[in-house]
Short mmCIF file of C-alpha atoms in Angstrom, two decimals:
data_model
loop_
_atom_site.label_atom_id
_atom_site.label_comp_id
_atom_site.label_asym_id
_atom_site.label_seq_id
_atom_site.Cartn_x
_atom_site.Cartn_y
_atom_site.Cartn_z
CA UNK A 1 87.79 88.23 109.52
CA UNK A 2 88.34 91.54 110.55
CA UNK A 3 88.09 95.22 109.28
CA UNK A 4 91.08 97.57 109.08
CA UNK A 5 92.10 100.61 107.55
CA UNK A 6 95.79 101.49 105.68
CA UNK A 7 97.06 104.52 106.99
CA UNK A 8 97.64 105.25 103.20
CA UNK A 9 93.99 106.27 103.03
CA UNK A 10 95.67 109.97 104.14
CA UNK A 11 99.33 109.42 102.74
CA UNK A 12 99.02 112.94 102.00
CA UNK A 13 98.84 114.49 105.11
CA UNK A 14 101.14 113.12 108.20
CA UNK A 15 100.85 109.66 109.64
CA UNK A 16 100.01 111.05 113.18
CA UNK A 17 96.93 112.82 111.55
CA UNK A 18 96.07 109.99 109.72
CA UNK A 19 95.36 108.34 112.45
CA UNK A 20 93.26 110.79 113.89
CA UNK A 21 91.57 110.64 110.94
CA UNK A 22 91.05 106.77 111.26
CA UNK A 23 89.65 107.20 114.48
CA UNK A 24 87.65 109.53 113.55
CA UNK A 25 85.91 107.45 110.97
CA UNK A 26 85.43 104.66 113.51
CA UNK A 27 88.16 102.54 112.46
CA UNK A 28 89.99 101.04 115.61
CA UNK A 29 92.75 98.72 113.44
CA UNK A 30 95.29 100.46 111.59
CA UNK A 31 98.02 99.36 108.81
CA UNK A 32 101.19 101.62 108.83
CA UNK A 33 102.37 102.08 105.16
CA UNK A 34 105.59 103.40 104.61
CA UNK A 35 107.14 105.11 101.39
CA UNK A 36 110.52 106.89 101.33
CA UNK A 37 109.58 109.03 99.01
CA UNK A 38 106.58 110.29 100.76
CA UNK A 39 105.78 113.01 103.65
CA UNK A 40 103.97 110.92 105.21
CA UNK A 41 106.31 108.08 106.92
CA UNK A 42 109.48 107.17 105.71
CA UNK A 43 111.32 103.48 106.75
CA UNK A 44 113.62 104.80 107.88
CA UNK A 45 112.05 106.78 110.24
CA UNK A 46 111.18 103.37 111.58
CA UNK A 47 114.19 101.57 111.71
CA UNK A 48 116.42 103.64 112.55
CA UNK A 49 114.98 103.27 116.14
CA UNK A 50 112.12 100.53 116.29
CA UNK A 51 111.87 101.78 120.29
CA UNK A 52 111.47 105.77 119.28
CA UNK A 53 108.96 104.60 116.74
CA UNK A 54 106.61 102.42 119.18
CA UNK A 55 106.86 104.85 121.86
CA UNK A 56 105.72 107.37 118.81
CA UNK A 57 103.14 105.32 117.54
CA UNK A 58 101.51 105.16 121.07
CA UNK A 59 101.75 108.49 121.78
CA UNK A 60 99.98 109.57 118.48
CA UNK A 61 96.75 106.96 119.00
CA UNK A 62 94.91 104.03 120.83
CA UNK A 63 94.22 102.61 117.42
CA UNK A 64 95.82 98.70 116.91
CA UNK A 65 98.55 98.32 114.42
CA UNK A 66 97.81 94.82 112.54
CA UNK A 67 100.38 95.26 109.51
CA UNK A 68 103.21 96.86 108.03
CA UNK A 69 103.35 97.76 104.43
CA UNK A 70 106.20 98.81 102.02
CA UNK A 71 105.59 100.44 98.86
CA UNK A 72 109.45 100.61 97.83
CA UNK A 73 111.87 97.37 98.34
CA UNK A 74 114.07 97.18 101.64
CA UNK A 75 117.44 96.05 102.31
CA UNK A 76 118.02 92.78 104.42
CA UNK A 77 119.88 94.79 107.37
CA UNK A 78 116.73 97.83 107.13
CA UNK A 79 113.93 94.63 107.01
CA UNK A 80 115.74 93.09 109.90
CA UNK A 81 115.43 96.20 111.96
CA UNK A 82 111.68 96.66 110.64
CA UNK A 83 111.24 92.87 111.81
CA UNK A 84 112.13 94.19 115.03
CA UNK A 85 109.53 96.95 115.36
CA UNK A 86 106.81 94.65 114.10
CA UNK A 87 107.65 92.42 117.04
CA UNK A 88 108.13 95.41 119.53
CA UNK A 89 104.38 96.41 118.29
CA UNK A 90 102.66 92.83 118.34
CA UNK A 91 102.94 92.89 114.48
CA UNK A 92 102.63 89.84 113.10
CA UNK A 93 102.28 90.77 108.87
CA UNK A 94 104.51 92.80 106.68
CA UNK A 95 103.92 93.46 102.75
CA UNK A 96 106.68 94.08 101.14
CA UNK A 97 106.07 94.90 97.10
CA UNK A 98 107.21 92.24 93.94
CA UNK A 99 110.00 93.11 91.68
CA UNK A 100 109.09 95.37 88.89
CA UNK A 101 108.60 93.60 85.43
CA UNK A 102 111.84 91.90 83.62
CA UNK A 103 113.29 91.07 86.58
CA UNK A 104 114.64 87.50 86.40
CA UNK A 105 112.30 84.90 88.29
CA UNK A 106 115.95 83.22 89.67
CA UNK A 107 116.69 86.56 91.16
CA UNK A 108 113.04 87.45 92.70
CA UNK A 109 113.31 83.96 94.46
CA UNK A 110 116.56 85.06 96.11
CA UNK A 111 115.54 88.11 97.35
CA UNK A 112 112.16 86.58 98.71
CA UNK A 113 113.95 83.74 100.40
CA UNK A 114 116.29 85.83 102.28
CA UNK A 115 113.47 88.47 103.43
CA UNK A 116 111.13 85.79 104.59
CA UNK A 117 114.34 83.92 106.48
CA UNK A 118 114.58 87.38 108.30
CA UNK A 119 110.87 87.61 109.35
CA UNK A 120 110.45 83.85 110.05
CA UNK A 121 112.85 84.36 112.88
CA UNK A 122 110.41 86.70 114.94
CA UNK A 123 107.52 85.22 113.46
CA UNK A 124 106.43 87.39 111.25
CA UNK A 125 104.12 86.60 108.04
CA UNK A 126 105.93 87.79 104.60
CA UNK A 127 103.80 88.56 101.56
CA UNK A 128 103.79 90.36 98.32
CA UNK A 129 101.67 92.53 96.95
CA UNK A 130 99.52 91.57 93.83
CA UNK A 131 99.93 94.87 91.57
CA UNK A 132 100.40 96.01 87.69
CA UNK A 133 103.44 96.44 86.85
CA UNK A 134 104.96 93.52 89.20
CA UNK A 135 105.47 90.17 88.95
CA UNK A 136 102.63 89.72 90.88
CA UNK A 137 100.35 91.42 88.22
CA UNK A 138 100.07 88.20 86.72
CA UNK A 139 98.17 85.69 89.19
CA UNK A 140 100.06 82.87 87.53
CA UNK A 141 103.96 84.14 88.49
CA UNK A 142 102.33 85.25 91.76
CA UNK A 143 101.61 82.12 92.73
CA UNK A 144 104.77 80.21 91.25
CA UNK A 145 106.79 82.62 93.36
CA UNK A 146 104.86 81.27 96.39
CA UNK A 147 105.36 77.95 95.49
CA UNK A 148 108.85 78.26 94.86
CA UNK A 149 109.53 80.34 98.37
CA UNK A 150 107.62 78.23 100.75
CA UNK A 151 105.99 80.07 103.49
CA UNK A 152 105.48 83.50 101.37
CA UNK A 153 102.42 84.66 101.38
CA UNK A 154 100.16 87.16 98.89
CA UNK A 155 98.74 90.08 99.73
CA UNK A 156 96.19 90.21 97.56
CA UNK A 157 94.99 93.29 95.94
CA UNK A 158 91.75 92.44 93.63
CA UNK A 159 91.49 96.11 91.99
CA UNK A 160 94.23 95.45 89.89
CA UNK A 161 93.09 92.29 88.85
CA UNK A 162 89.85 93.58 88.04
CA UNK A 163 91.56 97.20 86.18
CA UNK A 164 94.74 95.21 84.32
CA UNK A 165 96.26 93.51 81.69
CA UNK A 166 94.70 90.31 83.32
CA UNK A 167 91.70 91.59 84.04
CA UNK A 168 89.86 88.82 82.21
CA UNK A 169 91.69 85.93 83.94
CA UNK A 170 90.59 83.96 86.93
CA UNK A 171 92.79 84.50 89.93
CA UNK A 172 90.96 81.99 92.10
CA UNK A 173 94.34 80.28 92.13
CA UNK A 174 95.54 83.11 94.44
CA UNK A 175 93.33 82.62 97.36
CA UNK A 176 95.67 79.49 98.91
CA UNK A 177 97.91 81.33 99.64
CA UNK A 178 96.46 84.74 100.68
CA UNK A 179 97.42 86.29 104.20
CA UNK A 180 96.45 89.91 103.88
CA UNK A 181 93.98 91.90 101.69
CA UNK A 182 94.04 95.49 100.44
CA UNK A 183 90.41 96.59 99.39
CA UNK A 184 88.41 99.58 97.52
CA UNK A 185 86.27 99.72 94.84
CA UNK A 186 87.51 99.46 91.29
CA UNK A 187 86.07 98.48 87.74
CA UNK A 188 87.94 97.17 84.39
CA UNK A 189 89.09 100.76 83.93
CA UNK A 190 89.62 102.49 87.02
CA UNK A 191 91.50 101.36 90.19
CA UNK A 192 89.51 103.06 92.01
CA UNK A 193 85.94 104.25 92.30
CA UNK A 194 83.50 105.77 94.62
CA UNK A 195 82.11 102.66 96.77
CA UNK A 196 79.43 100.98 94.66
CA UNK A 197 80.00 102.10 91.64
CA UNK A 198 82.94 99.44 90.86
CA UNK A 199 82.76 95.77 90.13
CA UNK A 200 84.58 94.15 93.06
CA UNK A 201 82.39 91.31 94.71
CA UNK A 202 82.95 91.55 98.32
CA UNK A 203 80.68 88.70 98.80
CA UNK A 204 82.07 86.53 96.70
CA UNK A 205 85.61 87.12 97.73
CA UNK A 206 85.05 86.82 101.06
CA UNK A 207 83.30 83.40 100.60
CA UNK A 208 86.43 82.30 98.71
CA UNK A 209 88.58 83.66 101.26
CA UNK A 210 86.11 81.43 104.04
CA UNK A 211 86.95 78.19 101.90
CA UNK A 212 90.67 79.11 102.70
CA UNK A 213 89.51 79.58 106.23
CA UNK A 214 91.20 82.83 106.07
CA UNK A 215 90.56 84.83 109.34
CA UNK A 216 92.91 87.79 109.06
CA UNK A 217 92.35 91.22 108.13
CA UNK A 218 90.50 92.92 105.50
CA UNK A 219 92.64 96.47 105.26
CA UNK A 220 90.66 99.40 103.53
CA UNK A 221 93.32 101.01 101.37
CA UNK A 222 91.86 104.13 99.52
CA UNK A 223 94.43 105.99 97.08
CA UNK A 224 94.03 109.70 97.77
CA UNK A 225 95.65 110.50 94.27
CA UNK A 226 92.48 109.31 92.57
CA UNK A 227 89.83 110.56 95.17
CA UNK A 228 88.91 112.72 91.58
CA UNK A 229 86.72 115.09 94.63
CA UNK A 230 85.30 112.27 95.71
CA UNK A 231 84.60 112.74 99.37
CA UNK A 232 87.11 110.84 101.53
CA UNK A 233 85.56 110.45 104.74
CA UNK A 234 82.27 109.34 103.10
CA UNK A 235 84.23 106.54 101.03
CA UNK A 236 85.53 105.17 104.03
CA UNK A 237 82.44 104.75 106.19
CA UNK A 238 80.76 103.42 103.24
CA UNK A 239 83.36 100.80 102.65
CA UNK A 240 84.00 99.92 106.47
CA UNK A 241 80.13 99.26 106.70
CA UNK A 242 79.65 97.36 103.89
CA UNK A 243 82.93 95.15 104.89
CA UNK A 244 81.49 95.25 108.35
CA UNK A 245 77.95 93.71 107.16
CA UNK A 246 79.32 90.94 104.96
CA UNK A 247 81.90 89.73 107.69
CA UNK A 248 79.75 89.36 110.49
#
């Protein structure tokens, strides 16, 4: 396994300092999320013009890109151009997020089916996120909806397993089909908490993960709306270390 850092860590400042700030903190793998809502970088700044982007992206750093990430959904034609960038890049994993709540399971299968069509063509590993508020927020439906779109993968996301409605339910069923993680610290009710402070057992997850004979990436992803003063920087050393020292 290897350590990596989400450029959402500094969502709130531009993605061409956040990845100073990456490399500043030691981290040489990078995820590039992407929210169109947000400052920081939009979709469509990507595919409009997957070349303009990788030229931009190696311009801005030496840092490796190992993942895309959505926070919003995507249209097929704007995932098929993203698809494109990944491969321009060498990026072999994209997260896309799960449907919100009340959305018909017939309908999420759909979707899934033809975005994972689109990235199977280039190669690309699909997976959804595991997050409240989702389908994926129970680990039951998250793992029916792999089942029933084979070749999706999870993206697992164990702070909002451990802070959530199912917060007292085993989600060991997950771990088959996990191809990315997203990592901080959490407890049962906060997502997020200074390093060592939460109950996430990075030990034990990464054993499970082992038993999968999972050997991607373990992405840092620290939510700068609930820093609460916490100091930034400091979080993510700590975490990188401690991720570092299990791993190897």
């Amino acid at each position: 396994m290897f350590v990596a850092a989400s450029s959402r860590c500094f969502s709130d400042e531009s993605f061409e300092v956040s990845c100073e700030r990456l490399t500043d903190l030691e981290y040489d793998k990078i995820e590039i999320w992407m929210d169109e809502e947000s400052d920081h970088l939009k979709p469509s700044e990507v595919v409009d013009s997957p070349e303009d982007f990788s030229s931009r992206f190696r311009e801005a750093t030496r840092l490796t890109p190992i993942a895309f990430c959505l926070e919003n959904d995507i249209t097929p034609d704007k995932f098929q151009s993203l698809c494109k960038t990944a491969k321009l890049m060498r990026i072999a994993q994209i997260t896309i997020p799960a449907s919100p709540l009340g959305t018909p399971f017939n309908s999420e299968i759909d979707r899934l089916k033809t975005l994972l069509e689109i990235a199977s063509r280039d190669g690309i590993c699909l997976s959804i996120k595991t997050k409240t508020g989702q389908l994926t927020e129970d680990p039951r439906t998250a793992t029916e909806l792999c089942q029933s779109v084979k070749g999706l993968g999870i993206t697992l996301d164990p702070s909002y397993y451990t802070c959530g409605p199912y917060s007292n339910t085993s989600y060991d069923l997950i771990f088959p089909y996990v191809c990315h993680v997203h990592l901080r610290d959490s407890t049962s009710d906060q997502v997020q908490v200074p390093v060592g402070l939460g109950e996430i057992d990075y030990s034990r997850l990464i054993s499970q993960l082992e038993r999968e004979e999972y050997n991607q990436f373990l992405s840092v992803e620290v939510l700068p709306s609930l820093l609460n003063g916490v100091d930034r920087a400091l979080e993510l050393r700590k975490l990188r270390l401690l991720l570092e020292s299990v791993v190897i």
